[in-house]
Amino acid sequence: MTMLKPILIVLTAAAGGPPHLSLAPAETAEECLGRAAVLGRVLTEAETEIHAIRCGATSLAVEPYVPGAEASAYVHRWRVEIGEDAAEIAPLAEGEACEASEGVFCAVSAQAVIGAE
């Protein structure tokens, strides 16, 4: 059975390109919600355009988030679906199509999948 762990999903606008995705695993749903609240305030104060900040659950392990990554590091493509009460993330394979629509984002991240739990 696959073990799902809480993960903070942050989608922000990027100048002239697809949204940027940042991911931060959490130990508990409560920890994730606390991080989301703090980060939301920080990004708002920095006048960063936020598409979404949500807690979701995943079996994927991802590289650690590194603040201030260069734009050229955002090479990992992801499909992110944001609902009212849930969020789903899926890495995209090389050349795999992604179509953005209401609540669906085709994003890029500096973080790659490093395994599954």
Short mmCIF file of N, CA, C and O in Angstrom, two decimals:
data_model
loop_
_atom_site.label_atom_id
_atom_site.label_comp_id
_atom_site.label_asym_id
_atom_site.label_seq_id
_atom_site.Cartn_x
_atom_site.Cartn_y
_atom_site.Cartn_z
N MET A 1 0.85 -1.18 0.00
CA MET A 1 0.00 0.00 0.00
C MET A 1 0.89 1.24 0.00
O MET A 1 1.84 1.36 0.75
N THR A 2 0.55 2.21 -0.84
CA THR A 2 1.31 3.44 -0.97
C THR A 2 0.98 4.38 0.18
O THR A 2 -0.18 4.61 0.47
N MET A 3 2.02 4.90 0.80
CA MET A 3 1.84 5.83 1.91
C MET A 3 1.86 7.26 1.37
O MET A 3 2.82 7.67 0.73
N LEU A 4 0.78 7.99 1.62
CA LEU A 4 0.72 9.39 1.21
C LEU A 4 1.18 10.27 2.36
O LEU A 4 0.80 10.05 3.50
N LYS A 5 2.01 11.27 2.02
CA LYS A 5 2.51 12.21 3.02
C LYS A 5 2.07 13.61 2.64
O LYS A 5 1.99 13.94 1.46
N PRO A 6 1.83 14.46 3.64
CA PRO A 6 1.45 15.84 3.34
C PRO A 6 2.57 16.57 2.61
O PRO A 6 3.75 16.35 2.85
N ILE A 7 2.15 17.46 1.69
CA ILE A 7 3.12 18.27 0.96
C ILE A 7 2.50 19.63 0.68
O ILE A 7 1.31 19.73 0.33
N LEU A 8 3.29 20.67 0.88
CA LEU A 8 2.86 22.03 0.57
C LEU A 8 3.14 22.29 -0.90
O LEU A 8 4.25 22.08 -1.38
N ILE A 9 2.11 22.73 -1.62
CA ILE A 9 2.18 23.01 -3.05
C ILE A 9 2.01 24.52 -3.24
O ILE A 9 1.00 25.08 -2.83
N VAL A 10 3.03 25.15 -3.84
CA VAL A 10 2.99 26.60 -4.03
C VAL A 10 3.18 26.89 -5.51
O VAL A 10 4.18 26.49 -6.11
N LEU A 11 2.22 27.57 -6.10
CA LEU A 11 2.29 27.99 -7.50
C LEU A 11 2.34 29.51 -7.55
O LEU A 11 1.45 30.18 -7.03
N THR A 12 3.40 30.03 -8.16
CA THR A 12 3.54 31.49 -8.29
C THR A 12 3.74 31.85 -9.76
O THR A 12 4.19 31.02 -10.56
N ALA A 13 3.41 33.08 -10.08
CA ALA A 13 3.58 33.57 -11.45
C ALA A 13 5.06 33.75 -11.74
O ALA A 13 5.85 34.07 -10.86
N ALA A 14 5.42 33.54 -13.00
CA ALA A 14 6.79 33.75 -13.46
C ALA A 14 6.72 34.69 -14.65
O ALA A 14 5.88 34.52 -15.53
N ALA A 15 7.61 35.65 -14.69
CA ALA A 15 7.61 36.63 -15.77
C ALA A 15 7.80 35.95 -17.12
O ALA A 15 8.83 35.31 -17.35
N GLY A 16 6.80 36.06 -17.98
CA GLY A 16 6.92 35.58 -19.34
C GLY A 16 7.00 34.08 -19.53
O GLY A 16 7.44 33.61 -20.56
N GLY A 17 6.60 33.31 -18.53
CA GLY A 17 6.69 31.86 -18.68
C GLY A 17 5.63 31.15 -17.88
O GLY A 17 4.74 31.77 -17.29
N PRO A 18 5.73 29.82 -17.83
CA PRO A 18 4.74 29.06 -17.07
C PRO A 18 4.90 29.30 -15.57
O PRO A 18 5.96 29.75 -15.11
N PRO A 19 3.85 29.02 -14.79
CA PRO A 19 3.94 29.19 -13.34
C PRO A 19 5.09 28.37 -12.75
O PRO A 19 5.45 27.31 -13.27
N HIS A 20 5.65 28.88 -11.66
CA HIS A 20 6.68 28.16 -10.93
C HIS A 20 6.03 27.35 -9.81
O HIS A 20 5.17 27.85 -9.09
N LEU A 21 6.47 26.11 -9.67
CA LEU A 21 5.98 25.21 -8.63
C LEU A 21 7.08 24.99 -7.60
O LEU A 21 8.22 24.68 -7.96
N SER A 22 6.73 25.15 -6.35
CA SER A 22 7.62 24.82 -5.24
C SER A 22 6.90 23.84 -4.34
O SER A 22 5.70 23.98 -4.10
N LEU A 23 7.64 22.85 -3.86
CA LEU A 23 7.07 21.78 -3.04
C LEU A 23 7.84 21.65 -1.74
O LEU A 23 9.08 21.73 -1.74
N ALA A 24 7.12 21.45 -0.64
CA ALA A 24 7.76 21.29 0.66
C ALA A 24 7.03 20.20 1.45
O ALA A 24 5.91 20.42 1.90
N PRO A 25 7.66 19.03 1.58
CA PRO A 25 7.04 17.97 2.38
C PRO A 25 6.85 18.41 3.83
O PRO A 25 7.62 19.23 4.34
N ALA A 26 5.83 17.88 4.46
CA ALA A 26 5.56 18.18 5.87
C ALA A 26 5.32 16.86 6.60
O ALA A 26 4.96 15.85 5.98
N GLU A 27 5.50 16.88 7.90
CA GLU A 27 5.28 15.68 8.70
C GLU A 27 3.80 15.43 8.95
O GLU A 27 3.35 14.29 9.01
N THR A 28 3.03 16.52 9.10
CA THR A 28 1.61 16.40 9.40
C THR A 28 0.82 17.41 8.57
O THR A 28 1.39 18.40 8.09
N ALA A 29 -0.47 17.18 8.45
CA ALA A 29 -1.33 18.13 7.75
C ALA A 29 -1.33 19.48 8.47
O ALA A 29 -1.34 20.53 7.83
N GLU A 30 -1.30 19.46 9.81
CA GLU A 30 -1.30 20.70 10.58
C GLU A 30 -0.03 21.51 10.31
O GLU A 30 -0.08 22.73 10.16
N GLU A 31 1.12 20.82 10.23
CA GLU A 31 2.38 21.51 9.92
C GLU A 31 2.29 22.14 8.53
O GLU A 31 2.72 23.28 8.33
N CYS A 32 1.73 21.42 7.58
CA CYS A 32 1.59 21.93 6.22
C CYS A 32 0.72 23.19 6.21
O CYS A 32 1.08 24.19 5.59
N LEU A 33 -0.40 23.15 6.90
CA LEU A 33 -1.29 24.30 6.94
C LEU A 33 -0.62 25.51 7.59
O LEU A 33 -0.79 26.65 7.13
N GLY A 34 0.18 25.28 8.62
CA GLY A 34 0.91 26.36 9.26
C GLY A 34 1.93 26.98 8.32
O GLY A 34 2.04 28.22 8.24
N ARG A 35 2.66 26.14 7.60
CA ARG A 35 3.64 26.65 6.63
C ARG A 35 2.94 27.44 5.54
O ARG A 35 3.44 28.47 5.08
N ALA A 36 1.79 26.94 5.08
CA ALA A 36 1.04 27.62 4.02
C ALA A 36 0.64 29.02 4.46
O ALA A 36 0.75 29.98 3.70
N ALA A 37 0.18 29.16 5.69
CA ALA A 37 -0.25 30.46 6.19
C ALA A 37 0.93 31.43 6.26
O ALA A 37 0.83 32.58 5.81
N VAL A 38 2.05 30.97 6.79
CA VAL A 38 3.23 31.83 6.92
C VAL A 38 3.75 32.22 5.54
O VAL A 38 4.02 33.40 5.26
N LEU A 39 3.89 31.25 4.66
CA LEU A 39 4.42 31.52 3.32
C LEU A 39 3.49 32.44 2.53
O LEU A 39 3.95 33.32 1.80
N GLY A 40 2.19 32.25 2.68
CA GLY A 40 1.24 33.14 2.01
C GLY A 40 1.46 34.59 2.41
O GLY A 40 1.45 35.48 1.56
N ARG A 41 1.67 34.82 3.70
CA ARG A 41 1.92 36.19 4.18
C ARG A 41 3.23 36.73 3.61
O ARG A 41 3.30 37.87 3.16
N VAL A 42 4.28 35.91 3.63
CA VAL A 42 5.58 36.35 3.12
C VAL A 42 5.50 36.70 1.64
O VAL A 42 6.00 37.75 1.21
N LEU A 43 4.88 35.84 0.85
CA LEU A 43 4.78 36.09 -0.60
C LEU A 43 3.91 37.32 -0.89
O LEU A 43 4.22 38.11 -1.78
N THR A 44 2.84 37.49 -0.13
CA THR A 44 1.97 38.66 -0.31
C THR A 44 2.74 39.94 0.01
O THR A 44 2.66 40.92 -0.74
N GLU A 45 3.48 39.93 1.11
CA GLU A 45 4.27 41.10 1.49
C GLU A 45 5.35 41.41 0.44
O GLU A 45 5.69 42.57 0.23
N ALA A 46 5.85 40.36 -0.23
CA ALA A 46 6.87 40.54 -1.27
C ALA A 46 6.24 40.89 -2.62
O ALA A 46 6.94 40.99 -3.62
N GLU A 47 4.91 41.01 -2.64
CA GLU A 47 4.15 41.32 -3.84
C GLU A 47 4.36 40.28 -4.95
O GLU A 47 4.40 40.61 -6.14
N THR A 48 4.48 39.03 -4.54
CA THR A 48 4.59 37.92 -5.49
C THR A 48 3.18 37.47 -5.86
O THR A 48 2.33 37.27 -4.98
N GLU A 49 2.92 37.32 -7.15
CA GLU A 49 1.61 36.85 -7.60
C GLU A 49 1.47 35.37 -7.30
O GLU A 49 2.25 34.55 -7.79
N ILE A 50 0.49 35.03 -6.49
CA ILE A 50 0.27 33.65 -6.07
C ILE A 50 -0.92 33.07 -6.83
O ILE A 50 -2.02 33.63 -6.80
N HIS A 51 -0.69 31.96 -7.54
CA HIS A 51 -1.80 31.24 -8.18
C HIS A 51 -2.49 30.34 -7.16
O HIS A 51 -3.71 30.24 -7.17
N ALA A 52 -1.70 29.69 -6.30
CA ALA A 52 -2.28 28.79 -5.31
C ALA A 52 -1.25 28.42 -4.26
O ALA A 52 -0.06 28.29 -4.56
N ILE A 53 -1.72 28.25 -3.04
CA ILE A 53 -0.95 27.64 -1.96
C ILE A 53 -1.90 26.64 -1.32
O ILE A 53 -2.93 27.03 -0.77
N ARG A 54 -1.57 25.37 -1.43
CA ARG A 54 -2.44 24.32 -0.92
C ARG A 54 -1.61 23.20 -0.29
O ARG A 54 -0.47 22.96 -0.69
N CYS A 55 -2.23 22.51 0.62
CA CYS A 55 -1.64 21.28 1.14
C CYS A 55 -2.30 20.13 0.39
O CYS A 55 -3.51 20.11 0.18
N GLY A 56 -1.47 19.20 -0.04
CA GLY A 56 -1.95 18.01 -0.70
C GLY A 56 -1.29 16.81 -0.06
O GLY A 56 -0.71 16.91 1.02
N ALA A 57 -1.37 15.68 -0.72
CA ALA A 57 -0.73 14.46 -0.24
C ALA A 57 -0.12 13.75 -1.44
O ALA A 57 -0.69 13.76 -2.53
N THR A 58 1.05 13.18 -1.24
CA THR A 58 1.73 12.51 -2.34
C THR A 58 2.56 11.35 -1.82
O THR A 58 2.95 11.34 -0.64
N SER A 59 2.85 10.42 -2.69
CA SER A 59 3.78 9.33 -2.37
C SER A 59 5.15 9.64 -2.95
O SER A 59 6.10 8.88 -2.74
N LEU A 60 5.27 10.75 -3.68
CA LEU A 60 6.54 11.12 -4.31
C LEU A 60 7.48 11.78 -3.32
O LEU A 60 7.06 12.55 -2.46
N ALA A 61 8.76 11.49 -3.46
CA ALA A 61 9.79 12.22 -2.73
C ALA A 61 10.42 13.18 -3.73
O ALA A 61 10.71 12.80 -4.87
N VAL A 62 10.61 14.42 -3.33
CA VAL A 62 11.17 15.43 -4.23
C VAL A 62 12.43 16.02 -3.62
O VAL A 62 12.66 15.96 -2.41
N GLU A 63 13.24 16.60 -4.51
CA GLU A 63 14.44 17.30 -4.03
C GLU A 63 14.01 18.41 -3.09
O GLU A 63 12.94 18.98 -3.24
N PRO A 64 14.88 18.74 -2.13
CA PRO A 64 14.54 19.84 -1.21
C PRO A 64 14.39 21.16 -1.96
O PRO A 64 15.05 21.40 -2.98
N TYR A 65 13.51 22.02 -1.44
CA TYR A 65 13.33 23.35 -1.99
C TYR A 65 14.56 24.20 -1.67
O TYR A 65 15.06 24.18 -0.55
N VAL A 66 15.04 24.93 -2.65
CA VAL A 66 16.17 25.83 -2.47
C VAL A 66 15.69 27.24 -2.82
O VAL A 66 15.41 27.53 -3.98
N PRO A 67 15.58 28.13 -1.82
CA PRO A 67 15.12 29.49 -2.10
C PRO A 67 16.07 30.21 -3.07
O PRO A 67 17.28 29.99 -3.05
N GLY A 68 15.50 31.01 -3.93
CA GLY A 68 16.30 31.85 -4.82
C GLY A 68 16.95 31.10 -5.98
O GLY A 68 17.95 31.56 -6.52
N ALA A 69 16.36 29.98 -6.39
CA ALA A 69 16.92 29.24 -7.52
C ALA A 69 16.91 30.11 -8.77
O ALA A 69 15.99 30.91 -8.99
N GLU A 70 17.93 29.97 -9.58
CA GLU A 70 18.02 30.71 -10.84
C GLU A 70 16.89 30.26 -11.78
O GLU A 70 16.45 29.11 -11.74
N ALA A 71 16.43 31.16 -12.62
CA ALA A 71 15.36 30.84 -13.56
C ALA A 71 15.74 29.64 -14.43
O ALA A 71 14.87 28.83 -14.78
N SER A 72 17.01 29.49 -14.75
CA SER A 72 17.45 28.38 -15.60
C SER A 72 17.33 27.03 -14.91
O SER A 72 17.39 25.98 -15.57
N ALA A 73 17.11 27.02 -13.60
CA ALA A 73 16.97 25.75 -12.86
C ALA A 73 15.56 25.17 -12.97
O ALA A 73 15.34 24.00 -12.64
N TYR A 74 14.61 25.96 -13.46
CA TYR A 74 13.22 25.52 -13.54
C TYR A 74 13.00 24.70 -14.81
O TYR A 74 12.41 25.18 -15.77
N VAL A 75 13.48 23.47 -14.80
CA VAL A 75 13.44 22.62 -15.99
C VAL A 75 12.54 21.39 -15.82
O VAL A 75 12.28 20.68 -16.78
N HIS A 76 12.05 21.15 -14.61
CA HIS A 76 11.22 19.98 -14.36
C HIS A 76 9.75 20.37 -14.53
O HIS A 76 9.26 21.28 -13.86
N ARG A 77 9.08 19.68 -15.45
CA ARG A 77 7.70 20.02 -15.79
C ARG A 77 6.72 19.21 -14.93
O ARG A 77 6.91 18.03 -14.70
N TRP A 78 5.65 19.88 -14.50
CA TRP A 78 4.64 19.26 -13.65
C TRP A 78 3.25 19.67 -14.11
O TRP A 78 3.03 20.78 -14.58
N ARG A 79 2.30 18.78 -13.91
CA ARG A 79 0.88 19.09 -14.06
C ARG A 79 0.32 19.22 -12.65
O ARG A 79 0.51 18.33 -11.82
N VAL A 80 -0.32 20.35 -12.36
CA VAL A 80 -0.84 20.61 -11.03
C VAL A 80 -2.33 20.91 -11.16
O VAL A 80 -2.72 21.81 -11.90
N GLU A 81 -3.14 20.15 -10.43
CA GLU A 81 -4.59 20.39 -10.44
C GLU A 81 -5.00 20.86 -9.06
O GLU A 81 -4.74 20.19 -8.06
N ILE A 82 -5.60 22.03 -9.02
CA ILE A 82 -6.00 22.65 -7.76
C ILE A 82 -7.52 22.67 -7.69
O ILE A 82 -8.19 23.26 -8.54
N GLY A 83 -8.05 22.00 -6.68
CA GLY A 83 -9.49 22.02 -6.45
C GLY A 83 -9.80 22.82 -5.20
O GLY A 83 -8.89 23.36 -4.55
N GLU A 84 -11.07 22.91 -4.84
CA GLU A 84 -11.45 23.66 -3.65
C GLU A 84 -10.83 23.09 -2.39
O GLU A 84 -10.37 23.81 -1.52
N ASP A 85 -10.82 21.77 -2.29
CA ASP A 85 -10.35 21.12 -1.07
C ASP A 85 -9.16 20.20 -1.28
O ASP A 85 -8.73 19.53 -0.34
N ALA A 86 -8.64 20.13 -2.48
CA ALA A 86 -7.56 19.18 -2.74
C ALA A 86 -6.64 19.71 -3.84
O ALA A 86 -6.98 20.65 -4.56
N ALA A 87 -5.49 19.09 -3.92
CA ALA A 87 -4.52 19.44 -4.96
C ALA A 87 -3.80 18.16 -5.38
O ALA A 87 -3.52 17.30 -4.54
N GLU A 88 -3.54 18.04 -6.67
CA GLU A 88 -2.81 16.87 -7.18
C GLU A 88 -1.63 17.36 -8.00
O GLU A 88 -1.75 18.31 -8.77
N ILE A 89 -0.50 16.67 -7.83
CA ILE A 89 0.70 17.00 -8.61
C ILE A 89 1.15 15.75 -9.34
O ILE A 89 1.02 14.64 -8.84
N ALA A 90 1.65 15.94 -10.55
CA ALA A 90 2.18 14.82 -11.33
C ALA A 90 3.33 15.32 -12.19
O ALA A 90 3.17 16.29 -12.94
N PRO A 91 4.50 14.68 -12.06
CA PRO A 91 5.61 15.08 -12.94
C PRO A 91 5.29 14.67 -14.38
O PRO A 91 4.60 13.68 -14.62
N LEU A 92 5.75 15.47 -15.32
CA LEU A 92 5.53 15.18 -16.74
C LEU A 92 6.81 14.63 -17.35
O LEU A 92 7.90 15.15 -17.10
N ALA A 93 6.65 13.61 -18.16
CA ALA A 93 7.79 13.03 -18.86
C ALA A 93 8.22 13.95 -20.00
O ALA A 93 7.45 14.81 -20.45
N GLU A 94 9.44 13.77 -20.44
CA GLU A 94 9.96 14.54 -21.58
C GLU A 94 8.99 14.45 -22.74
O GLU A 94 8.58 13.36 -23.14
N GLY A 95 8.54 15.59 -23.27
CA GLY A 95 7.65 15.62 -24.42
C GLY A 95 6.18 15.35 -24.10
O GLY A 95 5.34 15.44 -24.99
N GLU A 96 5.86 15.02 -22.85
CA GLU A 96 4.46 14.75 -22.48
C GLU A 96 3.66 16.05 -22.53
O GLU A 96 4.09 17.08 -22.01
N ALA A 97 2.49 15.99 -23.14
CA ALA A 97 1.65 17.17 -23.29
C ALA A 97 0.97 17.53 -21.98
O ALA A 97 0.70 16.67 -21.15
N CYS A 98 0.72 18.82 -21.82
CA CYS A 98 -0.02 19.33 -20.67
C CYS A 98 -0.87 20.48 -21.17
O CYS A 98 -0.36 21.39 -21.83
N GLU A 99 -2.14 20.43 -20.86
CA GLU A 99 -3.04 21.50 -21.29
C GLU A 99 -3.61 22.20 -20.06
O GLU A 99 -4.29 21.58 -19.24
N ALA A 100 -3.29 23.47 -19.93
CA ALA A 100 -3.80 24.25 -18.80
C ALA A 100 -5.28 24.57 -19.03
O ALA A 100 -5.72 24.75 -20.16
N SER A 101 -6.02 24.59 -17.95
CA SER A 101 -7.43 24.95 -17.98
C SER A 101 -7.81 25.45 -16.59
O SER A 101 -6.95 25.61 -15.73
N GLU A 102 -9.08 25.69 -16.37
CA GLU A 102 -9.53 26.16 -15.06
C GLU A 102 -9.09 25.19 -13.98
O GLU A 102 -9.47 24.03 -13.98
N GLY A 103 -8.23 25.65 -13.08
CA GLY A 103 -7.76 24.81 -11.98
C GLY A 103 -6.63 23.85 -12.33
O GLY A 103 -6.15 23.12 -11.47
N VAL A 104 -6.21 23.84 -13.59
CA VAL A 104 -5.11 22.96 -14.02
C VAL A 104 -3.96 23.84 -14.52
O VAL A 104 -4.16 24.67 -15.41
N PHE A 105 -2.80 23.63 -13.95
CA PHE A 105 -1.62 24.42 -14.29
C PHE A 105 -0.54 23.51 -14.87
O PHE A 105 -0.33 22.40 -14.37
N CYS A 106 0.13 23.98 -15.89
CA CYS A 106 1.30 23.32 -16.45
C CYS A 106 2.48 24.16 -15.95
O CYS A 106 2.71 25.27 -16.43
N ALA A 107 3.16 23.64 -14.95
CA ALA A 107 4.16 24.43 -14.23
C ALA A 107 5.56 23.86 -14.42
O ALA A 107 5.73 22.72 -14.89
N VAL A 108 6.53 24.66 -14.04
CA VAL A 108 7.92 24.21 -14.02
C VAL A 108 8.48 24.39 -12.61
O VAL A 108 8.02 25.27 -11.87
N SER A 109 9.42 23.54 -12.27
CA SER A 109 10.00 23.57 -10.94
C SER A 109 11.49 23.32 -11.00
O SER A 109 11.99 22.67 -11.93
N ALA A 110 12.20 23.83 -10.02
CA ALA A 110 13.62 23.51 -9.88
C ALA A 110 13.77 22.18 -9.15
O ALA A 110 14.88 21.65 -9.06
N GLN A 111 12.68 21.62 -8.67
CA GLN A 111 12.70 20.37 -7.90
C GLN A 111 12.30 19.19 -8.78
O GLN A 111 11.33 19.25 -9.51
N ALA A 112 13.05 18.11 -8.64
CA ALA A 112 12.76 16.89 -9.38
C ALA A 112 12.30 15.79 -8.42
O ALA A 112 12.58 15.85 -7.23
N VAL A 113 11.63 14.80 -8.98
CA VAL A 113 11.28 13.62 -8.20
C VAL A 113 12.55 12.82 -7.94
O VAL A 113 13.35 12.61 -8.84
N ILE A 114 12.74 12.38 -6.70
CA ILE A 114 13.91 11.57 -6.38
C ILE A 114 13.52 10.17 -5.92
O ILE A 114 14.36 9.39 -5.51
N GLY A 115 12.23 9.87 -5.98
CA GLY A 115 11.77 8.54 -5.59
C GLY A 115 10.32 8.58 -5.15
O GLY A 115 9.65 9.60 -5.28
N ALA A 116 9.87 7.46 -4.65
CA ALA A 116 8.51 7.35 -4.14
C ALA A 116 8.59 6.64 -2.80
O ALA A 116 9.45 5.80 -2.56
N GLU A 117 7.69 7.01 -1.91
CA GLU A 117 7.63 6.41 -0.57
C GLU A 117 7.01 5.03 -0.66
O GLU A 117 6.13 4.78 -1.40
#
